[in-house]
Amino acid sequence: MPELPEVEALAGFLRERLVGRVVDSVEIGAISALKTYDPQPGALRGLSVTALHRHGKFIDLDADGLHLIFHLARGGWLRWNDTAVKTMLKPGKSPLALRVRFTPRLDDEDDESTPGFDLTEAGTKKRLAIYVVKAPGQVPGIATLGPDPLAESFTQEVFAGILRGQRQQIKGLLRDQSVIAGVGNAYSDEVLHVARMSPFAIAAKLDDEQVGTLYEALQNTLRSAVSAASGKPAKELKDAKRAGLAVHARTGQECPVCGDVVREVSFADSSLQYCATCQTGGKVLADRRMSRLLK
Ligand SMILES: [Zn+2]
């Protein structure tokens, strides 16, 4: 799943290519992915792209005040086409959820390019979500977003205030979109590894020094992932993300810091990875699936 750094890079990629163009057509391939019915996607046609924003893991294409917003979820991705595909979508017949085409740039009369992008979704659990709204706040997942960790206003004091009084495990807290916007399963694993902190540590019990360490880890991890991803074409972002991960999705491999094996704790719907030597003083965390296998 793309998280803050990849979504930030995608928004930048689209901004560079789309601001100043007019929406030529919007086709929905997966009706279930469209979460709004008024205004209709067709209302975007003829409007010019004025801005591209990121809200947490959402991308917001602003066309003259009407917003095409999407969340790629776990299996979704954006495919950019320098020349938009002309064929019409056949609803239900492909992994294509959305196809948008654009006109040549208005501010460049030599421009004849007609680019576009597709949103695709792999897998059986369809969670990719598309919205057409008059204001981003009308998207429920945006209305409830916590602060953006890369915003200037997100200081260590703000972060400490978020953690204070939270009886929750830090891993779950970091990836809760209503607490902090944009961090998911992958970067929460990475941040905790950098901070040398157990995923099961209780947020409220962290002392000032630990909060400072975690804040630094959050900032550094996200900022270096953003700079690794920015400027990369959409199709290279997945590999760029994978290459930057030290523990996430690397169960059984060597921890790049200490050489211990990367371990996993699995849950019904996800799993987390960590290094026992770096993060839990060598203690191996209980894993329900592992203990079931050993019985
Ligand atoms: Zn380690």
GROMACS .gro file of N, CA, C and O in nm, residues 143-199:
model
  228
  143ALA      N    1  -1.212   1.413   0.642
  143ALA     CA    2  -1.270   1.494   0.750
  143ALA      C    3  -1.217   1.450   0.887
  143ALA      O    4  -1.203   1.532   0.977
  144THR      N    5  -1.186   1.322   0.900
  144THR     CA    6  -1.143   1.269   1.031
  144THR      C    7  -0.991   1.253   1.042
  144THR      O    8  -0.943   1.197   1.140
  145LEU      N    9  -0.915   1.303   0.942
  145LEU     CA   10  -0.769   1.285   0.945
  145LEU      C   11  -0.704   1.360   1.062
  145LEU      O   12  -0.740   1.474   1.091
  146GLY      N   13  -0.607   1.297   1.124
  146GLY     CA   14  -0.525   1.365   1.223
  146GLY      C   15  -0.427   1.458   1.154
  146GLY      O   16  -0.427   1.470   1.031
  147PRO      N   17  -0.340   1.526   1.229
  147PRO     CA   18  -0.245   1.618   1.168
  147PRO      C   19  -0.142   1.547   1.079
  147PRO      O   20  -0.110   1.430   1.100
  148ASP      N   21  -0.092   1.621   0.981
  148ASP     CA   22   0.009   1.566   0.891
  148ASP      C   23   0.146   1.576   0.958
  148ASP      O   24   0.187   1.684   1.000
  149PRO      N   25   0.219   1.464   0.967
  149PRO     CA   26   0.346   1.468   1.039
  149PRO      C   27   0.453   1.553   0.972
  149PRO      O   28   0.551   1.590   1.037
  150LEU      N   29   0.436   1.585   0.844
  150LEU     CA   30   0.536   1.668   0.777
  150LEU      C   31   0.496   1.816   0.775
  150LEU      O   32   0.572   1.900   0.725
  151ALA      N   33   0.381   1.847   0.833
  151ALA     CA   34   0.342   1.989   0.841
  151ALA      C   35   0.434   2.061   0.939
  151ALA      O   36   0.482   2.001   1.036
  152GLU      N   37   0.459   2.189   0.911
  152GLU     CA   38   0.546   2.269   0.998
  152GLU      C   39   0.494   2.274   1.142
  152GLU      O   40   0.570   2.278   1.238
  153SER      N   41   0.362   2.273   1.152
  153SER     CA   42   0.299   2.284   1.284
  153SER      C   43   0.311   2.155   1.366
  153SER      O   44   0.278   2.153   1.484
  154PHE      N   45   0.357   2.046   1.302
  154PHE     CA   46   0.367   1.918   1.373
  154PHE      C   47   0.501   1.914   1.450
  154PHE      O   48   0.597   1.852   1.408
  155THR      N   49   0.504   1.981   1.561
  155THR     CA   50   0.626   1.989   1.641
  155THR      C   51   0.633   1.871   1.739
  155THR      O   52   0.537   1.796   1.753
  156GLN      N   53   0.747   1.860   1.805
  156GLN     CA   54   0.762   1.754   1.905
  156GLN      C   55   0.660   1.770   2.018
  156GLN      O   56   0.611   1.673   2.072
  157GLU      N   57   0.626   1.896   2.050
  157GLU     CA   58   0.526   1.921   2.155
  157GLU      C   59   0.388   1.870   2.112
  157GLU      O   60   0.315   1.811   2.191
  158VAL      N   61   0.355   1.894   1.984
  158VAL     CA   62   0.227   1.845   1.932
  158VAL      C   63   0.224   1.693   1.939
  158VAL      O   64   0.126   1.632   1.982
  159PHE      N   65   0.334   1.631   1.898
  159PHE     CA   66   0.344   1.485   1.899
  159PHE      C   67   0.331   1.432   2.043
  159PHE      O   68   0.258   1.336   2.068
  160ALA      N   69   0.400   1.497   2.135
  160ALA     CA   70   0.391   1.454   2.276
  160ALA      C   71   0.247   1.465   2.327
  160ALA      O   72   0.199   1.377   2.399
  161GLY      N   73   0.178   1.569   2.283
  161GLY     CA   74   0.038   1.587   2.323
  161GLY      C   75  -0.051   1.476   2.269
  161GLY      O   76  -0.146   1.434   2.334
  162ILE      N   77  -0.019   1.429   2.149
  162ILE     CA   78  -0.097   1.321   2.087
  162ILE      C   79  -0.078   1.191   2.167
  162ILE      O   80  -0.172   1.115   2.189
  163LEU      N   81   0.045   1.166   2.211
  163LEU     CA   82   0.074   1.040   2.280
  163LEU      C   83   0.024   1.040   2.425
  163LEU      O   84  -0.011   0.936   2.480
  164ARG      N   85   0.020   1.159   2.483
  164ARG     CA   86  -0.016   1.170   2.625
  164ARG      C   87  -0.154   1.111   2.650
  164ARG      O   88  -0.250   1.142   2.581
  165GLY      N   89  -0.161   1.027   2.749
  165GLY     CA   90  -0.292   0.973   2.789
  165GLY      C   91  -0.343   0.861   2.701
  165GLY      O   92  -0.451   0.808   2.725
  166GLN      N   93  -0.266   0.825   2.596
  166GLN     CA   94  -0.310   0.717   2.507
  166GLN      C   95  -0.267   0.582   2.562
  166GLN      O   96  -0.148   0.552   2.567
  167ARG      N   97  -0.363   0.499   2.600
  167ARG     CA   98  -0.333   0.369   2.659
  167ARG      C   99  -0.306   0.264   2.550
  167ARG      O  100  -0.294   0.146   2.581
  168GLN      N  101  -0.299   0.309   2.427
  168GLN     CA  102  -0.286   0.218   2.313
  168GLN      C  103  -0.140   0.181   2.286
  168GLN      O  104  -0.049   0.257   2.322
  169GLN      N  105  -0.121   0.066   2.219
  169GLN     CA  106   0.014   0.029   2.176
  169GLN      C  107   0.058   0.125   2.066
  169GLN      O  108  -0.020   0.164   1.980
  170ILE      N  109   0.188   0.159   2.070
  170ILE     CA  110   0.240   0.262   1.981
  170ILE      C  111   0.226   0.225   1.833
  170ILE      O  112   0.198   0.311   1.748
  171LYS      N  113   0.242   0.097   1.802
  171LYS     CA  114   0.228   0.054   1.661
  171LYS      C  115   0.090   0.089   1.604
  171LYS      O  116   0.078   0.145   1.495
  172GLY      N  117  -0.014   0.056   1.680
  172GLY     CA  118  -0.150   0.085   1.633
  172GLY      C  119  -0.178   0.234   1.627
  172GLY      O  120  -0.247   0.282   1.536
  173LEU      N  121  -0.121   0.307   1.720
  173LEU     CA  122  -0.144   0.451   1.727
  173LEU      C  123  -0.082   0.523   1.606
  173LEU      O  124  -0.144   0.611   1.546
  174LEU      N  125   0.041   0.483   1.572
  174LEU     CA  126   0.111   0.549   1.461
  174LEU      C  127   0.038   0.533   1.329
  174LEU      O  128   0.043   0.622   1.243
  175ARG      N  129  -0.030   0.420   1.312
  175ARG     CA  130  -0.095   0.397   1.182
  175ARG      C  131  -0.243   0.431   1.183
  175ARG      O  132  -0.313   0.409   1.084
  176ASP      N  133  -0.291   0.487   1.293
  176ASP     CA  134  -0.430   0.530   1.302
  176ASP      C  135  -0.443   0.665   1.232
  176ASP      O  136  -0.390   0.766   1.279
  177GLN      N  137  -0.516   0.668   1.120
  177GLN     CA  138  -0.523   0.790   1.037
  177GLN      C  139  -0.589   0.907   1.109
  177GLN      O  140  -0.565   1.022   1.075
  178SER      N  141  -0.672   0.878   1.208
  178SER     CA  142  -0.736   0.988   1.280
  178SER      C  143  -0.643   1.048   1.385
  178SER      O  144  -0.670   1.152   1.443
  179VAL      N  145  -0.529   0.981   1.409
  179VAL     CA  146  -0.430   1.032   1.505
  179VAL      C  147  -0.318   1.106   1.431
  179VAL      O  148  -0.284   1.219   1.464
  180ILE      N  149  -0.259   1.038   1.331
  180ILE     CA  150  -0.154   1.097   1.248
  180ILE      C  151  -0.186   1.059   1.103
  180ILE      O  152  -0.212   0.942   1.075
  181ALA      N  153  -0.183   1.154   1.013
  181ALA     CA  154  -0.223   1.128   0.874
  181ALA      C  155  -0.108   1.072   0.791
  181ALA      O  156   0.001   1.129   0.790
  182GLY      N  157  -0.132   0.962   0.723
  182GLY     CA  158  -0.040   0.917   0.618
  182GLY      C  159   0.052   0.802   0.651
  182GLY      O  160   0.114   0.745   0.562
  183VAL      N  161   0.068   0.769   0.779
  183VAL     CA  162   0.158   0.659   0.816
  183VAL      C  163   0.078   0.529   0.820
  183VAL      O  164  -0.028   0.524   0.882
  184GLY      N  165   0.128   0.426   0.754
  184GLY     CA  166   0.057   0.298   0.751
  184GLY      C  167   0.142   0.188   0.813
  184GLY      O  168   0.232   0.213   0.893
  185ASN      N  169   0.112   0.066   0.772
  185ASN     CA  170   0.178  -0.050   0.832
  185ASN      C  171   0.328  -0.052   0.806
  185ASN      O  172   0.406  -0.086   0.894
  186ALA      N  173   0.369  -0.015   0.686
  186ALA     CA  174   0.511  -0.024   0.651
  186ALA      C  175   0.594   0.080   0.727
  186ALA      O  176   0.692   0.046   0.795
  187TYR      N  177   0.556   0.207   0.716
  187TYR     CA  178   0.640   0.309   0.778
  187TYR      C  179   0.630   0.310   0.930
  187TYR      O  180   0.726   0.351   0.998
  188SER      N  181   0.520   0.260   0.986
  188SER     CA  182   0.517   0.249   1.133
  188SER      C  183   0.619   0.143   1.179
  188SER      O  184   0.688   0.162   1.279
  189ASP      N  185   0.631   0.033   1.105
  189ASP     CA  186   0.736  -0.066   1.137
  189ASP      C  187   0.875  -0.001   1.129
  189ASP      O  188   0.960  -0.022   1.215
  190GLU      N  189   0.897   0.074   1.023
  190GLU     CA  190   1.029   0.135   1.001
  190GLU      C  191   1.063   0.238   1.108
  190GLU      O  192   1.174   0.242   1.158
  191VAL      N  193   0.964   0.321   1.142
  191VAL     CA  194   0.986   0.425   1.243
  191VAL      C  195   1.022   0.362   1.377
  191VAL      O  196   1.116   0.405   1.445
  192LEU      N  197   0.951   0.256   1.414
  192LEU     CA  198   0.977   0.191   1.543
  192LEU      C  199   1.113   0.122   1.543
  192LEU      O  200   1.182   0.118   1.646
  193HIS      N  201   1.154   0.072   1.428
  193HIS     CA  202   1.286   0.010   1.418
  193HIS      C  203   1.395   0.115   1.435
  193HIS      O  204   1.492   0.096   1.510
  194VAL      N  205   1.378   0.229   1.369
  194VAL     CA  206   1.476   0.338   1.381
  194VAL      C  207   1.481   0.387   1.526
  194VAL      O  208   1.588   0.416   1.580
  195ALA      N  209   1.364   0.396   1.590
  195ALA     CA  210   1.357   0.446   1.729
  195ALA      C  211   1.399   0.340   1.831
  195ALA      O  212   1.405   0.368   1.950
  196ARG      N  213   1.424   0.218   1.785
  196ARG     CA  214   1.461   0.104   1.871
  196ARG      C  215   1.356   0.083   1.981
  196ARG      O  216   1.388   0.070   2.099
  197MET      N  217   1.232   0.075   1.937
  197MET     CA  218   1.120   0.070   2.029
  197MET      C  219   1.028  -0.047   1.996
  197MET      O  220   1.004  -0.075   1.879
  198SER      N  221   0.977  -0.112   2.100
  198SER     CA  222   0.885  -0.224   2.077
  198SER      C  223   0.754  -0.173   2.019
  198SER      O  224   0.700  -0.072   2.065
  199PRO      N  225   0.700  -0.246   1.919
  199PRO     CA  226   0.569  -0.207   1.864
  199PRO      C  227   0.458  -0.212   1.969
  199PRO      O  228   0.356  -0.147   1.954
   0.00000   0.00000   0.00000
